[in-house]
Structure formats: structure tokens, C-alpha cells
Short mmCIF file of C-alpha atoms in Angstrom, two decimals:
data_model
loop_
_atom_site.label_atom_id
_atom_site.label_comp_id
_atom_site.label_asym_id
_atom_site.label_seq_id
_atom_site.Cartn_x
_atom_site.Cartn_y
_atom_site.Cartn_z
CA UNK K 450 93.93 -145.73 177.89
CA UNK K 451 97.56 -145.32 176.99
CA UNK K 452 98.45 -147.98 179.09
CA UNK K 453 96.40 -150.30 177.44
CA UNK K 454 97.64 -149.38 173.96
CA UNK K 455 101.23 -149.66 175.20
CA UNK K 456 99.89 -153.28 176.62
CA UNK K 457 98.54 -154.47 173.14
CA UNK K 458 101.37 -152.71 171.33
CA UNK K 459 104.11 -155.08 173.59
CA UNK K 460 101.81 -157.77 172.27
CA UNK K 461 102.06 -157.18 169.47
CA UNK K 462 106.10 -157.43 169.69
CA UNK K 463 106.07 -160.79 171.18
CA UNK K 464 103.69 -161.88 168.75
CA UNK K 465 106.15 -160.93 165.77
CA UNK K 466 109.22 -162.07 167.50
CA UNK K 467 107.11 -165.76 167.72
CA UNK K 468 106.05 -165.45 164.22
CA UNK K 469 109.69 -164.75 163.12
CA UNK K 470 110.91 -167.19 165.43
CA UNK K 471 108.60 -170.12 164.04
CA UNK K 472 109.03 -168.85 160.52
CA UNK K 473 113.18 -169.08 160.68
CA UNK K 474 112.78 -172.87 161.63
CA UNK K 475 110.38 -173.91 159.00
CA UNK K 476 112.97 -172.47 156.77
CA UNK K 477 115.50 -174.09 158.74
CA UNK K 478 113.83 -177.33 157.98
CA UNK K 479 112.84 -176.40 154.11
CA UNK K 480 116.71 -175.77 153.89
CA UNK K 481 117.43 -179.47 155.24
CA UNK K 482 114.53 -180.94 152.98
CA UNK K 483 116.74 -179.47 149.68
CA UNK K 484 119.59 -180.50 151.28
CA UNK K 485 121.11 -176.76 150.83
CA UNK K 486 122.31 -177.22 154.59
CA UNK K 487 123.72 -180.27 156.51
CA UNK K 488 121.20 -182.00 159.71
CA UNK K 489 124.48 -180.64 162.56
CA UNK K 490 123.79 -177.32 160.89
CA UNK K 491 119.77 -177.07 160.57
CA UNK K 492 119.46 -179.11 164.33
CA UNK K 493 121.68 -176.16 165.60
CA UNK K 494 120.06 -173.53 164.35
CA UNK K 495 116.71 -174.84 165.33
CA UNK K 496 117.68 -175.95 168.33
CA UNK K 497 118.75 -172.43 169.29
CA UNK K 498 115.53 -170.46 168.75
CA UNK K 499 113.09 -173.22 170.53
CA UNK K 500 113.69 -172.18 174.57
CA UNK K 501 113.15 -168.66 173.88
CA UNK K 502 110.02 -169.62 171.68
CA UNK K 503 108.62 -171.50 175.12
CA UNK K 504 109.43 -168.39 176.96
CA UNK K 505 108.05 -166.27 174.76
CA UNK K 506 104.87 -167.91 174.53
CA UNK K 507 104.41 -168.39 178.44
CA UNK K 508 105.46 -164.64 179.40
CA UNK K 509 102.68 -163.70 176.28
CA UNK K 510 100.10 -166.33 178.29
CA UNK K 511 100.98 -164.66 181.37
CA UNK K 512 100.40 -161.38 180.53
CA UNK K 513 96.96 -161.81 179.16
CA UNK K 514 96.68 -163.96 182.52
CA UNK K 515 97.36 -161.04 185.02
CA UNK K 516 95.88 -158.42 183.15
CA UNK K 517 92.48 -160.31 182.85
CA UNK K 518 92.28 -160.92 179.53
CA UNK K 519 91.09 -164.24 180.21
CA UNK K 520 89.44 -165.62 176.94
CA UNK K 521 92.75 -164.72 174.95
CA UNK K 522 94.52 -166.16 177.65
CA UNK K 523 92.51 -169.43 177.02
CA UNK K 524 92.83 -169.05 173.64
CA UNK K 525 96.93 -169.57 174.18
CA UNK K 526 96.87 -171.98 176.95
CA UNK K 527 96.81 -175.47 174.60
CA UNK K 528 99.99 -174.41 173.06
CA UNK K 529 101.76 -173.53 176.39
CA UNK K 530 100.40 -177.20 177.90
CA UNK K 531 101.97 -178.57 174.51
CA UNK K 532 105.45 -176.77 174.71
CA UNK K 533 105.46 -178.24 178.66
CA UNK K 534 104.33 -181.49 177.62
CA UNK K 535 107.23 -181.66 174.90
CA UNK K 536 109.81 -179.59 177.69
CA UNK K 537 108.90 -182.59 180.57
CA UNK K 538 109.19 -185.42 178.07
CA UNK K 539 112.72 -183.86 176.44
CA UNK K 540 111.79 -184.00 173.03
CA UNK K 541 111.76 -179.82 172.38
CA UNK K 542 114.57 -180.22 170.72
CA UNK K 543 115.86 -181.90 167.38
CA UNK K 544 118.41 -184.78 167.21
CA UNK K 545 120.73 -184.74 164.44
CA UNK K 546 120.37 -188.10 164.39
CA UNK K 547 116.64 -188.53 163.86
CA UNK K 548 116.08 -185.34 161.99
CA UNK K 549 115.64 -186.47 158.61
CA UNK K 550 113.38 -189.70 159.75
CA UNK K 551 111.00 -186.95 161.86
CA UNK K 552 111.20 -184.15 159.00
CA UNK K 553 107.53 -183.93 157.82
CA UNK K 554 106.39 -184.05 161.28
CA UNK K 555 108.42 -181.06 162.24
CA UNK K 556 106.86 -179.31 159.15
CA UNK K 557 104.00 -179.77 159.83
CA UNK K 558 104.50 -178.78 163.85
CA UNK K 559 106.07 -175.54 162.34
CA UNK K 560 103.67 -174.41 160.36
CA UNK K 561 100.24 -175.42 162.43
CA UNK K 562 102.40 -173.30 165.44
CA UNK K 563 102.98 -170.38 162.38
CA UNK K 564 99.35 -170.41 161.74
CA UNK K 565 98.07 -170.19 165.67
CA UNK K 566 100.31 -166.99 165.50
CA UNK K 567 98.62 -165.22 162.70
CA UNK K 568 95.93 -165.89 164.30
CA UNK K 569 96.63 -164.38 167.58
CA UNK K 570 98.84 -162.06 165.55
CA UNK K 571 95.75 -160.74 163.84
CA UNK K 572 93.90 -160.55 167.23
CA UNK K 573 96.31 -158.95 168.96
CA UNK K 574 96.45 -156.27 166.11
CA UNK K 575 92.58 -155.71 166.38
CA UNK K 576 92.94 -155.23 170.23
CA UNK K 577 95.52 -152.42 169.55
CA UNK K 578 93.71 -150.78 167.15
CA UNK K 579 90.89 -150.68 169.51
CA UNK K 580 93.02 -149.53 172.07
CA UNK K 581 94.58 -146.70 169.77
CA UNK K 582 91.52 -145.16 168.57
CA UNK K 583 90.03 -145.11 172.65
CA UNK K 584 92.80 -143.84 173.39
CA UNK K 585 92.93 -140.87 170.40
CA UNK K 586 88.86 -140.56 171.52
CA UNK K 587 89.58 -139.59 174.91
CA UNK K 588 87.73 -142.08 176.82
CA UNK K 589 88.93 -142.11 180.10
CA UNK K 590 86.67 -143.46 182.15
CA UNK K 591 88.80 -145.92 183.89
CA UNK K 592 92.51 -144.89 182.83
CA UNK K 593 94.32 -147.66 184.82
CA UNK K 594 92.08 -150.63 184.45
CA UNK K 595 93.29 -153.69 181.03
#
């Protein structure tokens, strides 16, 4: 059971390193909509933070994949097709040029991608919990199995 609890509890680090991830580039953007930072700046910053968000997401997919969680797995899959889809296609990233014309958009993309999180966030914080108090109850009836 204290493998399981150590699963959900590395979950539940990816999950806050996406939600902090997604979070810094709405502000990013809310920065460039007050024009308190210039589009080279905002596009840079942004820009940094979005391949590690895609990796981040597909290791968190995997994991759920391989250790047969499989309706949390499906849960994340649209979002992983969607990061691939934008990935093949080569438009993951902002242009400076373009940023201020595709602003609201990117808002928008932010903050539906910050609200799948919670939700999984909040999942994946249920699952632990459930995972701490087996293992605090002692029920070891299958130690190794997810």
C-alpha cells in the first residue's frame, strides 16, 4: 500500500508542477494584455515553459497507462492528442509577431488547460487520500499491485 501512496503522491507533484506551469503563462499573457511586459519578453517566457508542459502531461498519461489506471488515463488522453496535434502542426509555441492578434485565444487555451488540472488535481488528491488512509489501515492484501 505504500507504494501506491508514493504513486498518487508523485501525482500529485506533476499535477502541481502543470498547474504552476499553466498558471505562470496565463499571467504571462495577463502581463502582455496590460502591456506591463513587451510581446519578445511574454513569447519568451511562454515559450519556455510549453515543452516541458507536453512532457509533463504525457509522462503523467503514461503513468496512469502502465499502472492500469485506465479510466484516469482516458480521462487525460484528449489533452495529450491536443498537445500532439498542436506539436505536429508547429503551432505550440507563440510568435512574437502574432501574439497580440491571437491573445484572447491563448487566454482562453490557458485557462480551459488550468481548469482540466484542478480537476485532475482534485482527483489525484482524492486517490492519495485513499491511498494514505489504506495504507495507515493496514490493508495489505495485495501490497505490490496499483
Amino acid at each position: 500500500m505504500a507504494l501506491i501512496f508514493l504513486f498518487w503522491f508523485l501525482m500529485s507533484a506533476i499535477n502541481i508542477a502543470l498547474i504552476a506551469s499553466t498558471f505562470y503563462q496565463l499571467l504571462c499573457l495577463l502581463d502582455l494584455e496590460s502591456d506591463d511586459i513587451n510581446p519578445f519578453e511574454a513569447s519568451s517566457r511562454i515559450n519556455f515553459w510549453v515543452e516541458p508542459e507536453f512532457l509533463l502531461q504525457g509522462l503523467f498519461c503514461i503513468l496512469l497507462l502502465v499502472t492500469g489506471h485506465w479510466i484516469t488515463f482516458l480521462l487525460g488522453v484528449p489533452l495529450v492528442c491536443y498537445h500532439v496535434n498542436l506539436y505536429m502542426k508547429r503551432k505550440h509555441l507563440i510568435d512574437v509577431t502574432e501574439v497580440f492578434r491571437n491573445l484572447k485565444v491563448e487566454k482562453k487555451f490557458r485557462i480551459a488547460k488550468l481548469g482540466f488540472y484542478v480537476i485532475f488535481f482534485a482527483l489525484v488528491i482524492a486517490k492519495l487520500a485513499m491511498a494514505g488512509f489504506e495504507a495507515l489501515a493496514g490493508n495489505d492484501e495485495n501490497p505490490l499491485s496499483f
